[in-house]
Amino acid sequence: MAFDYDLDFETINFRERPELYRVGRGEQGVLLVEPYKSEILPHWRFKTPEIAKESSEKIYQMFLDYKEKDDFVGMDMARKFIQMGYTRSRRYANHKSGRKYDKDGKVKERELDPEKAESAAIFMIKWKTVREDEDYLKLKKAHQKKYG
């Protein structure tokens, strides 16, 4: 089911109201769903491989902490931040400014940044780990069956 952008994200605590949460596609809602956004975002960084390693490990530990509490929404939000660590660092690896398109809407030429590519690779390993986690997959299926 699609992520519901029509909810009042300013007032909903998704830890208290998990039935309102929809997984959506990819990273949808990653910067909207509280209190998870505020818990995870301060740790999300990818400027250098060292920072990406520290960040991905911290967010992965948060994933495991949410898992221990059977908090699927927290697990999924941690997964989204890890995925976003990969996609954003890949974007900066390919385009120094982080912008794929020029002002005319044409795709800019790539200028490979090996440091950001390494950051992306670090996040990719964690992303693969969380998206294949058996408990995560069971909880995801159960959440989607129960709530949509």
GROMACS .gro file of N, CA and C in nm:
model
  444
    1MET      N    1   0.084  -0.119   0.000
    1MET     CA    2   0.000   0.000   0.000
    1MET      C    3   0.088   0.125   0.000
    2ALA      N    4   0.044   0.226  -0.067
    2ALA     CA    5   0.120   0.350  -0.080
    2ALA      C    6   0.131   0.423   0.054
    3PHE      N    7   0.237   0.497   0.067
    3PHE     CA    8   0.257   0.579   0.186
    3PHE      C    9   0.151   0.690   0.185
    4ASP      N   10   0.089   0.715   0.298
    4ASP     CA   11  -0.019   0.814   0.307
    4ASP      C   12   0.037   0.949   0.348
    5TYR      N   13   0.055   1.037   0.250
    5TYR     CA   14   0.109   1.170   0.278
    5TYR      C   15   0.003   1.267   0.331
    6ASP      N   16  -0.121   1.222   0.341
    6ASP     CA   17  -0.230   1.311   0.385
    6ASP      C   18  -0.248   1.312   0.536
    7LEU      N   19  -0.172   1.232   0.609
    7LEU     CA   20  -0.184   1.229   0.754
    7LEU      C   21  -0.129   1.358   0.815
    8ASP      N   22  -0.170   1.387   0.938
    8ASP     CA   23  -0.121   1.504   1.010
    8ASP      C   24   0.007   1.465   1.085
    9PHE      N   25   0.117   1.472   1.014
    9PHE     CA   26   0.245   1.426   1.070
    9PHE      C   27   0.293   1.513   1.186
   10GLU      N   28   0.240   1.634   1.197
   10GLU     CA   29   0.281   1.723   1.306
   10GLU      C   30   0.231   1.672   1.441
   11THR      N   31   0.121   1.596   1.441
   11THR     CA   32   0.061   1.558   1.569
   11THR      C   33   0.063   1.408   1.597
   12ILE      N   34   0.089   1.325   1.498
   12ILE     CA   35   0.082   1.180   1.520
   12ILE      C   36   0.213   1.125   1.575
   13ASN      N   37   0.202   1.049   1.683
   13ASN     CA   38   0.314   0.974   1.736
   13ASN      C   39   0.295   0.830   1.687
   14PHE      N   40   0.377   0.790   1.590
   14PHE     CA   41   0.360   0.659   1.528
   14PHE      C   42   0.400   0.543   1.618
   15ARG      N   43   0.471   0.571   1.726
   15ARG     CA   44   0.500   0.465   1.823
   15ARG      C   45   0.371   0.430   1.896
   16GLU      N   46   0.289   0.532   1.921
   16GLU     CA   47   0.161   0.510   1.987
   16GLU      C   48   0.052   0.469   1.889
   17ARG      N   49   0.068   0.504   1.761
   17ARG     CA   50  -0.035   0.477   1.659
   17ARG      C   51   0.024   0.404   1.538
   18PRO      N   52   0.086   0.285   1.560
   18PRO     CA   53   0.150   0.214   1.448
   18PRO      C   54   0.052   0.174   1.338
   19GLU      N   55  -0.075   0.165   1.371
   19GLU     CA   56  -0.175   0.126   1.270
   19GLU      C   57  -0.188   0.230   1.158
   20LEU      N   58  -0.142   0.352   1.182
   20LEU     CA   59  -0.149   0.457   1.080
   20LEU      C   60  -0.030   0.453   0.984
   21TYR      N   61   0.073   0.380   1.021
   21TYR     CA   62   0.196   0.375   0.940
   21TYR      C   63   0.180   0.283   0.820
   22ARG      N   64   0.225   0.331   0.705
   22ARG     CA   65   0.232   0.250   0.584
   22ARG      C   66   0.377   0.247   0.537
   23VAL      N   67   0.423   0.131   0.496
   23VAL     CA   68   0.562   0.114   0.454
   23VAL      C   69   0.591   0.200   0.331
   24GLY      N   70   0.502   0.197   0.233
   24GLY     CA   71   0.525   0.271   0.109
   24GLY      C   72   0.639   0.208   0.030
   25ARG      N   73   0.694   0.286  -0.061
   25ARG     CA   74   0.805   0.239  -0.145
   25ARG      C   75   0.934   0.308  -0.104
   26GLY      N   76   1.040   0.233  -0.101
   26GLY     CA   77   1.173   0.291  -0.077
   26GLY      C   78   1.180   0.370   0.051
   27GLU      N   79   1.210   0.499   0.036
   27GLU     CA   80   1.234   0.587   0.150
   27GLU      C   81   1.115   0.678   0.181
   28GLN      N   82   0.999   0.649   0.124
   28GLN     CA   83   0.883   0.737   0.144
   28GLN      C   84   0.857   0.763   0.292
   29GLY      N   85   0.840   0.890   0.327
   29GLY     CA   86   0.806   0.930   0.463
   29GLY      C   87   0.920   0.932   0.561
   30VAL      N   88   1.040   0.907   0.515
   30VAL     CA   89   1.153   0.896   0.607
   30VAL      C   90   1.173   1.022   0.692
   31LEU      N   91   1.140   1.138   0.639
   31LEU     CA   92   1.159   1.262   0.714
   31LEU      C   93   1.030   1.315   0.776
   32LEU      N   94   0.929   1.228   0.787
   32LEU     CA   95   0.800   1.270   0.841
   32LEU      C   96   0.756   1.196   0.966
   33VAL      N   97   0.791   1.070   0.979
   33VAL     CA   98   0.734   0.982   1.081
   33VAL      C   99   0.805   1.000   1.215
   34GLU      N  100   0.731   1.057   1.310
   34GLU     CA  101   0.784   1.080   1.444
   34GLU      C  102   0.734   0.974   1.541
   35PRO      N  103   0.805   0.945   1.647
   35PRO     CA  104   0.926   1.009   1.695
   35PRO      C  105   1.054   0.955   1.630
   36TYR      N  106   1.038   0.863   1.536
   36TYR     CA  107   1.154   0.795   1.478
   36TYR      C  108   1.247   0.890   1.403
   37LYS      N  109   1.190   0.981   1.327
   37LYS     CA  110   1.274   1.076   1.252
   37LYS      C  111   1.369   1.148   1.348
   38SER      N  112   1.314   1.198   1.457
   38SER     CA  113   1.395   1.273   1.553
   38SER      C  114   1.497   1.186   1.626
   39GLU      N  115   1.468   1.057   1.639
   39GLU     CA  116   1.562   0.966   1.704
   39GLU      C  117   1.677   0.927   1.612
   40ILE      N  118   1.646   0.906   1.485
   40ILE     CA  119   1.746   0.851   1.392
   40ILE      C  120   1.823   0.959   1.317
   41LEU      N  121   1.755   1.063   1.273
   41LEU     CA  122   1.817   1.166   1.189
   41LEU      C  123   1.947   1.223   1.243
   42PRO      N  124   1.958   1.250   1.374
   42PRO     CA  125   2.085   1.307   1.424
   42PRO      C  126   2.207   1.217   1.401
   43HIS      N  127   2.184   1.091   1.374
   43HIS     CA  128   2.295   0.996   1.355
   43HIS      C  129   2.324   0.968   1.208
   44TRP      N  130   2.244   1.025   1.119
   44TRP     CA  131   2.254   0.994   0.976
   44TRP      C  132   2.355   1.088   0.908
   45ARG      N  133   2.471   1.032   0.870
   45ARG     CA  134   2.578   1.111   0.807
   45ARG      C  135   2.653   1.023   0.708
   46PHE      N  136   2.713   1.086   0.604
   46PHE     CA  137   2.786   1.007   0.504
   46PHE      C  138   2.900   1.084   0.438
   47LYS      N  139   2.943   1.195   0.497
   47LYS     CA  140   3.042   1.281   0.434
   47LYS      C  141   3.172   1.209   0.399
   48THR      N  142   3.220   1.124   0.488
   48THR     CA  143   3.342   1.046   0.463
   48THR      C  144   3.312   0.899   0.494
   49PRO      N  145   3.393   0.808   0.445
   49PRO     CA  146   3.371   0.667   0.478
   49PRO      C  147   3.373   0.640   0.630
   50GLU      N  148   3.459   0.709   0.703
   50GLU     CA  149   3.466   0.689   0.848
   50GLU      C  150   3.334   0.732   0.912
   51ILE      N  151   3.282   0.846   0.870
   51ILE     CA  152   3.155   0.896   0.923
   51ILE      C  153   3.040   0.804   0.881
   52ALA      N  154   3.043   0.757   0.757
   52ALA     CA  155   2.939   0.665   0.708
   52ALA      C  156   2.940   0.535   0.786
   53LYS      N  157   3.058   0.485   0.819
   53LYS     CA  158   3.069   0.360   0.895
   53LYS      C  159   3.010   0.378   1.034
   54GLU      N  160   3.048   0.485   1.100
   54GLU     CA  161   2.996   0.514   1.234
   54GLU      C  162   2.843   0.533   1.228
   55SER      N  163   2.796   0.607   1.131
   55SER     CA  164   2.652   0.633   1.115
   55SER      C  165   2.574   0.505   1.087
   56SER      N  166   2.621   0.428   0.990
   56SER     CA  167   2.548   0.306   0.953
   56SER      C  168   2.545   0.207   1.068
   57GLU      N  169   2.654   0.199   1.144
   57GLU     CA  170   2.657   0.108   1.259
   57GLU      C  171   2.563   0.154   1.370
   58LYS      N  172   2.558   0.284   1.393
   58LYS     CA  173   2.468   0.339   1.496
   58LYS      C  174   2.322   0.315   1.456
   59ILE      N  175   2.287   0.343   1.332
   59ILE     CA  176   2.148   0.326   1.287
   59ILE      C  177   2.113   0.177   1.284
   60TYR      N  178   2.207   0.092   1.248
   60TYR     CA  179   2.183  -0.051   1.252
   60TYR      C  180   2.158  -0.097   1.396
   61GLN      N  181   2.233  -0.043   1.490
   61GLN     CA  182   2.211  -0.077   1.631
   61GLN      C  183   2.071  -0.032   1.674
   62MET      N  184   2.027   0.083   1.624
   62MET     CA  185   1.892   0.131   1.654
   62MET      C  186   1.789   0.033   1.594
   63PHE      N  187   1.815  -0.015   1.474
   63PHE     CA  188   1.730  -0.116   1.410
   63PHE      C  189   1.716  -0.237   1.503
   64LEU      N  190   1.830  -0.284   1.556
   64LEU     CA  191   1.829  -0.400   1.645
   64LEU      C  192   1.755  -0.370   1.776
   65ASP      N  193   1.770  -0.247   1.826
   65ASP     CA  194   1.698  -0.207   1.949
   65ASP      C  195   1.548  -0.205   1.924
   66TYR      N  196   1.505  -0.152   1.811
   66TYR     CA  197   1.362  -0.153   1.776
   66TYR      C  198   1.314  -0.298   1.760
   67LYS      N  199   1.397  -0.379   1.699
   67LYS     CA  200   1.364  -0.521   1.678
   67LYS      C  201   1.341  -0.590   1.812
   68GLU      N  202   1.428  -0.564   1.907
   68GLU     CA  203   1.417  -0.624   2.040
   68GLU      C  204   1.285  -0.587   2.106
   69LYS      N  205   1.230  -0.471   2.071
   69LYS     CA  206   1.103  -0.423   2.128
   69LYS      C  207   0.984  -0.459   2.039
   70ASP      N  208   1.007  -0.539   1.933
   70ASP     CA  209   0.902  -0.572   1.835
   70ASP      C  210   0.839  -0.446   1.778
   71ASP      N  211   0.919  -0.343   1.758
   71ASP     CA  212   0.872  -0.215   1.705
   71ASP      C  213   0.900  -0.213   1.554
   72PHE      N  214   0.805  -0.264   1.477
   72PHE     CA  215   0.824  -0.271   1.333
   72PHE      C  216   0.842  -0.133   1.271
   73VAL      N  217   0.765  -0.035   1.312
   73VAL     CA  218   0.775   0.098   1.252
   73VAL      C  219   0.917   0.153   1.272
   74GLY      N  220   0.972   0.136   1.390
   74GLY     CA  221   1.109   0.180   1.416
   74GLY      C  222   1.209   0.106   1.329
   75MET      N  223   1.190  -0.026   1.315
   75MET     CA  224   1.279  -0.105   1.230
   75MET      C  225   1.272  -0.055   1.086
   76ASP      N  226   1.151  -0.029   1.038
   76ASP     CA  227   1.136   0.014   0.899
   76ASP      C  228   1.193   0.154   0.878
   77MET      N  229   1.178   0.240   0.977
   77MET     CA  230   1.235   0.374   0.965
   77MET      C  231   1.388   0.368   0.966
   78ALA      N  232   1.445   0.282   1.049
   78ALA     CA  233   1.591   0.264   1.049
   78ALA      C  234   1.636   0.212   0.913
   79ARG      N  235   1.560   0.118   0.858
   79ARG     CA  236   1.590   0.066   0.724
   79ARG      C  237   1.587   0.178   0.621
   80LYS      N  238   1.488   0.266   0.631
   80LYS     CA  239   1.476   0.377   0.536
   80LYS      C  240   1.596   0.472   0.547
   81PHE      N  241   1.639   0.502   0.668
   81PHE     CA  242   1.755   0.591   0.684
   81PHE      C  243   1.882   0.526   0.630
   82ILE      N  244   1.896   0.396   0.653
   82ILE     CA  245   2.013   0.325   0.598
   82ILE      C  246   2.008   0.326   0.446
   83GLN      N  247   1.889   0.300   0.391
   83GLN     CA  248   1.874   0.304   0.245
   83GLN      C  249   1.904   0.443   0.192
   84MET      N  250   1.857   0.545   0.263
   84MET     CA  251   1.882   0.683   0.220
   84MET      C  252   2.030   0.717   0.232
   85GLY      N  253   2.100   0.658   0.328
   85GLY     CA  254   2.245   0.677   0.337
   85GLY      C  255   2.312   0.629   0.210
   86TYR      N  256   2.266   0.516   0.160
   86TYR     CA  257   2.319   0.464   0.035
   86TYR      C  258   2.283   0.554  -0.083
   87THR      N  259   2.155   0.585  -0.099
   87THR     CA  260   2.112   0.659  -0.219
   87THR      C  261   2.170   0.800  -0.222
   88ARG      N  262   2.176   0.866  -0.108
   88ARG     CA  263   2.229   1.003  -0.107
   88ARG      C  264   2.380   1.004  -0.130
   89SER      N  265   2.451   0.914  -0.067
   89SER     CA  266   2.596   0.913  -0.088
   89SER      C  267   2.629   0.872  -0.232
   90ARG      N  268   2.546   0.785  -0.292
   90ARG     CA  269   2.564   0.749  -0.434
   90ARG      C  270   2.543   0.871  -0.522
   91ARG      N  271   2.440   0.951  -0.489
   91ARG     CA  272   2.414   1.071  -0.567
   91ARG      C  273   2.534   1.166  -0.562
   92TYR      N  274   2.587   1.187  -0.441
   92TYR     CA  275   2.704   1.275  -0.428
   92TYR      C  276   2.828   1.212  -0.488
   93ALA      N  277   2.835   1.080  -0.491
   93ALA     CA  278   2.948   1.013  -0.556
   93ALA      C  279   2.947   1.041  -0.706
   94ASN      N  280   2.828   1.050  -0.764
   94ASN     CA  281   2.814   1.074  -0.908
   94ASN      C  282   2.810   1.221  -0.946
   95HIS      N  283   2.765   1.306  -0.854
   95HIS     CA  284   2.749   1.449  -0.882
   95HIS      C  285   2.792   1.528  -0.759
   96LYS      N  286   2.906   1.592  -0.768
   96LYS     CA  287   2.967   1.662  -0.654
   96LYS      C  288   2.869   1.755  -0.582
   97SER      N  289   2.783   1.822  -0.658
   97SER     CA  290   2.687   1.915  -0.598
   97SER      C  291   2.568   1.842  -0.536
   98GLY      N  292   2.553   1.714  -0.568
   98GLY     CA  293   2.437   1.639  -0.522
   98GLY      C  294   2.318   1.657  -0.614
   99ARG      N  295   2.336   1.732  -0.720
   99ARG     CA  296   2.227   1.757  -0.816
   99ARG      C  297   2.255   1.683  -0.945
  100LYS      N  298   2.161   1.597  -0.980
  100LYS     CA  299   2.175   1.515  -1.100
  100LYS      C  300   2.142   1.595  -1.226
  101TYR      N  301   2.053   1.694  -1.212
  101TYR     CA  302   2.006   1.769  -1.328
  101TYR      C  303   2.052   1.914  -1.323
  102ASP      N  304   2.078   1.972  -1.442
  102ASP     CA  305   2.110   2.114  -1.447
  102ASP      C  306   1.982   2.195  -1.447
  103LYS      N  307   1.995   2.328  -1.453
  103LYS     CA  308   1.876   2.413  -1.443
  103LYS      C  309   1.781   2.395  -1.561
  104ASP      N  310   1.827   2.337  -1.671
  104ASP     CA  311   1.741   2.311  -1.787
  104ASP      C  312   1.679   2.173  -1.782
  105GLY      N  313   1.705   2.097  -1.675
  105GLY     CA  314   1.647   1.965  -1.661
  105GLY      C  315   1.724   1.854  -1.730
  106LYS      N  316   1.843   1.888  -1.779
  106LYS     CA  317   1.926   1.786  -1.845
  106LYS      C  318   2.017   1.720  -1.741
  107VAL      N  319   2.041   1.591  -1.760
  107VAL     CA  320   2.128   1.517  -1.669
  107VAL      C  321   2.271   1.568  -1.683
  108LYS      N  322   2.330   1.605  -1.569
  108LYS     CA  323   2.468   1.653  -1.569
  108LYS      C  324   2.564   1.536  -1.590
  109GLU      N  325   2.682   1.567  -1.639
  109GLU     CA  326   2.785   1.463  -1.652
  109GLU      C  327   2.829   1.421  -1.513
  110ARG      N  328   2.865   1.295  -1.502
  110ARG     CA  329   2.911   1.244  -1.373
  110ARG      C  330   3.053   1.290  -1.345
  111GLU      N  331   3.077   1.319  -1.217
  111GLU     CA  332   3.212   1.351  -1.170
  111GLU      C  333   3.233   1.261  -1.049
  112LEU      N  334   3.289   1.145  -1.071
  112LEU     CA  335   3.298   1.044  -0.965
  112LEU      C  336   3.381   1.091  -0.845
  113ASP      N  337   3.321   1.076  -0.727
  113ASP     CA  338   3.387   1.105  -0.601
  113ASP      C  339   3.408   0.971  -0.529
  114PRO      N  340   3.530   0.919  -0.532
  114PRO     CA  341   3.555   0.786  -0.473
  114PRO      C  342   3.524   0.778  -0.324
  115GLU      N  343   3.541   0.889  -0.253
  115GLU     CA  344   3.513   0.889  -0.109
  115GLU      C  345   3.363   0.867  -0.083
  116LYS      N  346   3.279   0.936  -0.159
  116LYS     CA  347   3.133   0.918  -0.143
  116LYS      C  348   3.090   0.779  -0.192
  117ALA      N  349   3.157   0.728  -0.295
  117ALA     CA  350   3.127   0.594  -0.344
  117ALA      C  351   3.157   0.491  -0.234
  118GLU      N  352   3.264   0.513  -0.160
  118GLU     CA  353   3.297   0.423  -0.049
  118GLU      C  354   3.193   0.434   0.062
  119SER      N  355   3.148   0.556   0.088
  119SER     CA  356   3.041   0.575   0.187
  119SER      C  357   2.916   0.499   0.145
  120ALA      N  358   2.883   0.507   0.017
  120ALA     CA  359   2.766   0.436  -0.036
  120ALA      C  360   2.781   0.285  -0.016
  121ALA      N  361   2.899   0.234  -0.042
  121ALA     CA  362   2.923   0.090  -0.028
  121ALA      C  363   2.905   0.045   0.118
  122ILE      N  364   2.945   0.129   0.211
  122ILE     CA  365   2.930   0.098   0.354
  122ILE      C  366   2.783   0.088   0.390
  123PHE      N  367   2.704   0.186   0.343
  123PHE     CA  368   2.561   0.183   0.370
  123PHE      C  369   2.493   0.066   0.298
  124MET      N  370   2.540   0.032   0.179
  124MET     CA  371   2.481  -0.077   0.103
  124MET      C  372   2.488  -0.209   0.180
  125ILE      N  373   2.598  -0.234   0.246
  125ILE     CA  374   2.614  -0.357   0.323
  125ILE      C  375   2.508  -0.364   0.434
  126LYS      N  376   2.491  -0.255   0.507
  126LYS     CA  377   2.391  -0.252   0.615
  126LYS      C  378   2.250  -0.260   0.558
  127TRP      N  379   2.225  -0.194   0.445
  127TRP     CA  380   2.092  -0.196   0.383
  127TRP      C  381   2.054  -0.340   0.346
  128LYS      N  382   2.149  -0.411   0.287
  128LYS     CA  383   2.124  -0.551   0.250
  128LYS      C  384   2.095  -0.634   0.376
  129THR      N  385   2.168  -0.609   0.482
  129THR     CA  386   2.149  -0.682   0.607
  129THR      C  387   2.008  -0.660   0.664
  130VAL      N  388   1.964  -0.534   0.670
  130VAL     CA  389   1.833  -0.507   0.732
  130VAL      C  390   1.718  -0.552   0.643
  131ARG      N  391   1.730  -0.533   0.515
  131ARG     CA  392   1.616  -0.568   0.427
  131ARG      C  393   1.600  -0.719   0.411
  132GLU      N  394   1.702  -0.797   0.450
  132GLU     CA  395   1.693  -0.942   0.444
  132GLU      C  396   1.676  -1.007   0.581
  133ASP      N  397   1.668  -0.925   0.685
  133ASP     CA  398   1.651  -0.976   0.821
  133ASP      C  399   1.517  -1.050   0.831
  134GLU      N  400   1.522  -1.176   0.875
  134GLU     CA  401   1.401  -1.260   0.877
  134GLU      C  402   1.293  -1.204   0.968
  135ASP      N  403   1.332  -1.154   1.084
  135ASP     CA  404   1.232  -1.097   1.176
  135ASP      C  405   1.169  -0.972   1.116
  136TYR      N  406   1.251  -0.889   1.055
  136TYR     CA  407   1.199  -0.769   0.988
  136TYR      C  408   1.097  -0.809   0.881
  137LEU      N  409   1.131  -0.907   0.799
  137LEU     CA  410   1.041  -0.949   0.691
  137LEU      C  411   0.910  -1.005   0.746
  138LYS      N  412   0.917  -1.082   0.855
  138LYS     CA  413   0.794  -1.135   0.917
  138LYS      C  414   0.708  -1.022   0.972
  139LEU      N  415   0.771  -0.929   1.044
  139LEU     CA  416   0.696  -0.817   1.101
  139LEU      C  417   0.638  -0.728   0.992
  140LYS      N  418   0.712  -0.709   0.885
  140LYS     CA  419   0.663  -0.628   0.772
  140LYS      C  420   0.538  -0.692   0.712
  141LYS      N  421   0.546  -0.820   0.687
  141LYS     CA  422   0.432  -0.892   0.629
  141LYS      C  423   0.310  -0.884   0.721
  142ALA      N  424   0.333  -0.905   0.851
  142ALA     CA  425   0.223  -0.899   0.948
  142ALA      C  426   0.163  -0.759   0.955
  143HIS      N  427   0.248  -0.656   0.955
  143HIS     CA  428   0.200  -0.518   0.961
  143HIS      C  429   0.116  -0.486   0.837
  144GLN      N  430   0.166  -0.524   0.721
  144GLN     CA  431   0.094  -0.495   0.597
  144GLN      C  432  -0.038  -0.573   0.590
  145LYS      N  433  -0.039  -0.695   0.641
  145LYS     CA  434  -0.162  -0.775   0.639
  145LYS      C  435  -0.266  -0.713   0.733
  146LYS      N  436  -0.220  -0.667   0.848
  146LYS     CA  437  -0.311  -0.614   0.950
  146LYS      C  438  -0.360  -0.472   0.917
  147TYR      N  439  -0.269  -0.387   0.866
  147TYR     CA  440  -0.301  -0.245   0.849
  147TYR      C  441  -0.304  -0.197   0.704
  148GLY      N  442  -0.250  -0.277   0.615
  148GLY     CA  443  -0.249  -0.234   0.474
  148GLY      C  444  -0.115  -0.193   0.426
   0.00000   0.00000   0.00000
